[in-house]
Amino acid sequence: EVQLLESGGGLVQPGGSLRLSCAASGFTFSSYAMSWVRQAPGKGLEWVSAISGSGGSTYYADSVKGRFTISRDNSKNTLYLQMNSLRAEDTAVYYCAKLYCSSTSCYGMDVWGQGTTVTVSS
Amino acid sequence: DIQMTQSPSSVSASVGDRVTITCRASQGISSWLAWYQQKPGKAPKLLIYAASSLQSGVPSRFSGSGSGTDFTLTISSLQPEDFATYYCQQANSFPPTFGPGTKVDIK
């Protein structure tokens, strides 16, 4: 069964750091680009970051650029999101998602984890 | 960035009703559009990709259409399990952007 399982969320003070993990199973992890998407309480979906299958290419939303770092360890089938300089507006449920791509194009996100909650508050 | 809008923001409907949700992109995105369903407390689920292609395992009462800037998601006969929030997402260019969502609730 294809599965993604996030961990690492919690309560952190403004300016603090947190590292999220996403453990993948049931598919060839290294063959797929991956993303992080977040959802603030009562709000819609916001794409945060993406990384290619090899890890050689990374992409960020302007709202997190310079503060968040996406990475992956294909030997451990695990995706990461290092979050620094956290702000109250980063409070959200963070989902990891597998990108649904052909050899040339990506169409959306076809597998999602259950989400992990990050709360930034003093 | 490409901005996505959806209408209506919410719709009240009954089981068996036909429901149509519209999504509009701020610039042309060809057919690079996906639709997701999200139930409270759950992760989004991919329903439609490439504007009109049904994701594996998704019931055929869901269909998508459109290209360029205007798209629709149609539920032909609403079922109890379809009450949820629906989001469109453009996959034409980075950053991928989502619409604000359309909540389908019980009339």
Short mmCIF file of C-alpha atoms in Angstrom, two decimals:
data_model
loop_
_atom_site.label_atom_id
_atom_site.label_comp_id
_atom_site.label_asym_id
_atom_site.label_seq_id
_atom_site.Cartn_x
_atom_site.Cartn_y
_atom_site.Cartn_z
CA GLU A 1 0.00 0.00 0.00
CA VAL A 2 1.29 3.44 -0.94
CA GLN A 3 1.63 5.49 2.23
CA LEU A 4 3.11 8.71 3.57
CA LEU A 5 3.47 9.32 7.30
CA GLU A 6 4.46 12.73 8.65
CA SER A 7 5.99 13.42 12.03
CA GLY A 8 7.82 16.16 13.88
CA GLY A 9 5.08 18.72 14.41
CA GLY A 10 4.50 20.46 17.70
CA LEU A 11 4.42 23.73 19.61
CA VAL A 12 7.33 26.11 19.04
CA GLN A 13 7.98 29.71 20.01
CA PRO A 14 8.24 32.46 17.40
CA GLY A 15 11.75 32.50 15.99
CA GLY A 16 12.25 28.84 16.78
CA SER A 17 12.95 25.84 14.55
CA LEU A 18 11.32 22.54 13.78
CA ARG A 19 12.10 19.65 11.45
CA LEU A 20 9.30 17.70 9.85
CA SER A 21 9.76 14.21 8.44
CA CYS A 22 7.67 12.21 6.00
CA ALA A 23 8.27 8.47 5.76
CA ALA A 24 7.24 6.93 2.44
CA SER A 25 6.38 3.32 1.68
CA GLY A 26 4.79 1.26 -1.06
CA PHE A 27 6.45 2.99 -4.02
CA THR A 28 9.91 3.70 -5.41
CA PHE A 29 10.50 6.88 -3.45
CA SER A 30 13.55 8.07 -5.39
CA SER A 31 11.58 8.09 -8.65
CA TYR A 32 9.13 10.77 -7.58
CA ALA A 33 9.18 14.45 -6.84
CA MET A 34 7.64 15.34 -3.49
CA SER A 35 5.97 18.40 -2.00
CA TRP A 36 4.94 19.97 1.28
CA VAL A 37 1.54 21.67 1.42
CA ARG A 38 0.12 23.42 4.47
CA GLN A 39 -3.29 24.43 5.70
CA ALA A 40 -3.75 27.10 8.35
CA PRO A 41 -6.66 26.58 10.76
CA GLY A 42 -9.94 27.08 8.92
CA LYS A 43 -8.15 28.13 5.73
CA GLY A 44 -7.39 26.69 2.31
CA LEU A 45 -4.41 24.81 0.95
CA GLU A 46 -1.05 26.52 0.41
CA TRP A 47 1.83 24.89 -1.45
CA VAL A 48 5.08 25.31 0.51
CA SER A 49 7.93 23.52 -1.23
CA ALA A 50 8.86 20.77 -3.68
CA ILE A 51 11.91 18.65 -4.47
CA SER A 52 12.84 16.48 -7.43
CA GLY A 53 13.32 12.74 -7.12
CA SER A 54 17.09 13.02 -7.00
CA GLY A 55 16.98 15.97 -4.63
CA GLY A 56 18.91 18.08 -7.08
CA SER A 57 16.15 20.62 -7.67
CA THR A 58 14.18 22.42 -4.99
CA TYR A 59 11.38 24.97 -5.11
CA TYR A 60 9.88 27.25 -2.46
CA ALA A 61 6.92 29.52 -1.96
CA ASP A 62 7.94 33.15 -1.47
CA SER A 63 6.40 33.04 2.01
CA VAL A 64 8.99 30.51 3.24
CA LYS A 65 11.99 31.15 0.99
CA GLY A 66 15.15 31.64 3.02
CA ARG A 67 13.57 30.17 6.17
CA PHE A 68 12.54 26.63 5.16
CA THR A 69 14.70 23.94 3.54
CA ILE A 70 13.33 20.85 1.84
CA SER A 71 15.52 17.75 1.53
CA ARG A 72 15.23 14.02 1.11
CA ASP A 73 17.16 10.86 1.99
CA ASN A 74 16.34 8.31 -0.69
CA SER A 75 18.22 5.58 1.20
CA LYS A 76 15.73 6.05 4.05
CA ASN A 77 12.67 6.80 1.89
CA THR A 78 12.18 9.98 3.89
CA LEU A 79 11.34 13.58 3.01
CA TYR A 80 12.20 16.47 5.35
CA LEU A 81 11.26 20.07 5.91
CA GLN A 82 13.59 22.11 8.09
CA MET A 83 11.71 25.17 9.32
CA ASN A 84 13.67 28.05 10.86
CA SER A 85 12.71 31.54 12.04
CA LEU A 86 9.15 30.38 12.54
CA ARG A 87 6.35 32.91 12.66
CA ALA A 88 2.79 32.80 13.97
CA GLU A 89 1.56 32.71 10.37
CA ASP A 90 3.38 29.40 9.83
CA THR A 91 0.87 27.75 12.17
CA ALA A 92 -0.81 25.05 10.10
CA VAL A 93 -1.25 21.38 9.38
CA TYR A 94 1.64 20.36 7.14
CA TYR A 95 1.05 17.62 4.58
CA CYS A 96 3.63 15.83 2.49
CA ALA A 97 2.44 14.75 -0.92
CA LYS A 98 3.76 12.72 -3.83
CA LEU A 99 3.70 14.49 -7.16
CA TYR A 100 1.89 12.72 -9.98
CA CYS A 101 4.19 13.20 -12.95
CA SER A 102 4.95 11.80 -16.37
CA SER A 103 8.45 11.93 -17.81
CA THR A 104 7.92 15.54 -18.84
CA SER A 105 5.10 17.06 -16.77
CA CYS A 106 3.46 17.02 -13.37
CA TYR A 107 -0.31 16.91 -13.04
CA GLY A 108 -0.96 17.27 -9.33
CA MET A 109 -0.45 15.44 -6.05
CA ASP A 110 -1.82 11.91 -5.94
CA VAL A 111 -0.77 10.60 -2.53
CA TRP A 112 -1.00 12.60 0.70
CA GLY A 113 0.02 11.95 4.27
CA GLN A 114 -2.32 12.47 7.20
CA GLY A 115 -0.63 15.72 8.19
CA THR A 116 1.31 16.98 11.18
CA THR A 117 0.35 20.08 13.15
CA VAL A 118 2.75 22.95 13.71
CA THR A 119 1.78 25.65 16.18
CA VAL A 120 3.93 28.76 16.52
CA SER A 121 3.05 30.61 19.69
CA SER A 122 4.62 32.07 22.80
CA ASP B 1 2.06 33.78 -9.69
CA ILE B 2 -1.13 32.42 -11.24
CA GLN B 3 -4.19 33.24 -9.14
CA MET B 4 -7.05 30.74 -8.92
CA THR B 5 -10.63 31.64 -8.06
CA GLN B 6 -13.59 29.36 -7.45
CA SER B 7 -17.33 29.86 -7.45
CA PRO B 8 -19.49 29.46 -5.58
CA SER B 9 -17.67 29.55 -2.24
CA SER B 10 -20.31 27.24 -0.87
CA VAL B 11 -23.32 25.34 -2.17
CA SER B 12 -26.13 23.58 -0.39
CA ALA B 13 -27.44 20.55 -2.22
CA SER B 14 -29.43 17.38 -1.71
CA VAL B 15 -28.53 13.78 -2.36
CA GLY B 16 -29.09 13.09 -6.06
CA ASP B 17 -28.54 16.69 -7.15
CA ARG B 18 -26.20 17.68 -9.94
CA VAL B 19 -23.53 20.04 -8.63
CA THR B 20 -21.19 22.19 -10.72
CA ILE B 21 -18.19 24.10 -9.36
CA THR B 22 -16.27 26.61 -11.44
CA CYS B 23 -12.56 27.44 -11.27
CA ARG B 24 -10.89 30.29 -13.09
CA ALA B 25 -7.17 30.96 -13.60
CA SER B 26 -5.71 34.46 -13.86
CA GLN B 27 -3.90 33.41 -17.04
CA GLY B 28 -4.09 30.53 -19.45
CA ILE B 29 -2.97 27.19 -18.06
CA SER B 30 -3.95 24.93 -20.98
CA SER B 31 -5.29 21.78 -19.29
CA TRP B 32 -2.93 21.82 -16.33
CA LEU B 33 -5.60 21.70 -13.68
CA ALA B 34 -6.32 19.29 -10.84
CA TRP B 35 -9.32 18.95 -8.54
CA TYR B 36 -9.18 17.69 -4.95
CA GLN B 37 -11.77 16.69 -2.38
CA GLN B 38 -11.13 17.30 1.31
CA LYS B 39 -13.25 16.13 4.21
CA PRO B 40 -12.93 17.69 7.69
CA GLY B 41 -9.80 16.55 9.49
CA LYS B 42 -8.58 14.57 6.50
CA ALA B 43 -5.97 15.05 3.81
CA PRO B 44 -7.00 16.17 0.33
CA LYS B 45 -7.72 13.49 -2.26
CA LEU B 46 -6.94 13.85 -5.95
CA LEU B 47 -10.11 13.49 -8.05
CA ILE B 48 -9.28 14.89 -11.49
CA TYR B 49 -6.01 15.73 -13.21
CA ALA B 50 -5.22 17.30 -16.58
CA ALA B 51 -8.60 19.06 -16.31
CA SER B 52 -10.68 16.04 -17.30
CA SER B 53 -8.84 12.80 -16.46
CA LEU B 54 -10.41 10.80 -13.64
CA GLN B 55 -7.95 9.57 -11.05
CA SER B 56 -7.96 5.82 -10.53
CA GLY B 57 -10.59 4.70 -8.04
CA VAL B 58 -12.66 7.89 -8.24
CA PRO B 59 -16.36 7.31 -9.02
CA SER B 60 -17.50 8.18 -12.52
CA ARG B 61 -20.11 10.65 -11.20
CA PHE B 62 -17.19 13.09 -10.93
CA SER B 63 -16.12 14.77 -14.16
CA GLY B 64 -14.00 17.75 -15.12
CA SER B 65 -13.89 19.97 -18.17
CA GLY B 66 -12.35 23.15 -19.49
CA SER B 67 -9.09 24.53 -20.78
CA GLY B 68 -7.28 27.85 -20.86
CA THR B 69 -8.69 29.85 -17.96
CA ASP B 70 -12.12 28.36 -17.22
CA PHE B 71 -12.78 24.95 -15.72
CA THR B 72 -15.63 23.05 -14.12
CA LEU B 73 -16.01 20.11 -11.77
CA THR B 74 -19.36 18.34 -11.99
CA ILE B 75 -20.84 15.80 -9.63
CA SER B 76 -23.65 14.21 -11.63
CA SER B 77 -25.62 12.76 -8.74
CA LEU B 78 -24.50 13.87 -5.29
CA GLN B 79 -23.98 11.08 -2.78
CA PRO B 80 -23.80 11.38 1.03
CA GLU B 81 -20.03 10.78 0.99
CA ASP B 82 -19.52 13.72 -1.42
CA PHE B 83 -20.25 16.41 1.15
CA ALA B 84 -16.81 18.01 1.45
CA THR B 85 -14.72 20.96 0.31
CA TYR B 86 -13.36 20.95 -3.23
CA TYR B 87 -10.19 22.71 -4.38
CA CYS B 88 -8.78 23.33 -7.84
CA GLN B 89 -5.02 23.62 -8.36
CA GLN B 90 -3.06 24.80 -11.37
CA ALA B 91 -0.10 22.63 -12.37
CA ASN B 92 1.02 24.80 -15.28
CA SER B 93 3.89 26.57 -13.54
CA PHE B 94 5.64 27.05 -10.20
CA PRO B 95 4.44 27.88 -7.71
CA PRO B 96 1.46 25.56 -7.94
CA THR B 97 -1.53 27.50 -6.61
CA PHE B 98 -4.86 26.41 -5.20
CA GLY B 99 -8.27 27.96 -5.42
CA PRO B 100 -9.92 29.06 -2.14
CA GLY B 101 -12.23 26.06 -2.07
CA THR B 102 -15.93 25.33 -2.49
CA LYS B 103 -17.80 23.76 0.40
CA VAL B 104 -20.61 21.40 -0.57
CA ASP B 105 -22.99 20.86 2.30
CA ILE B 106 -26.33 19.29 2.94
CA LYS B 107 -29.44 21.28 2.02
#
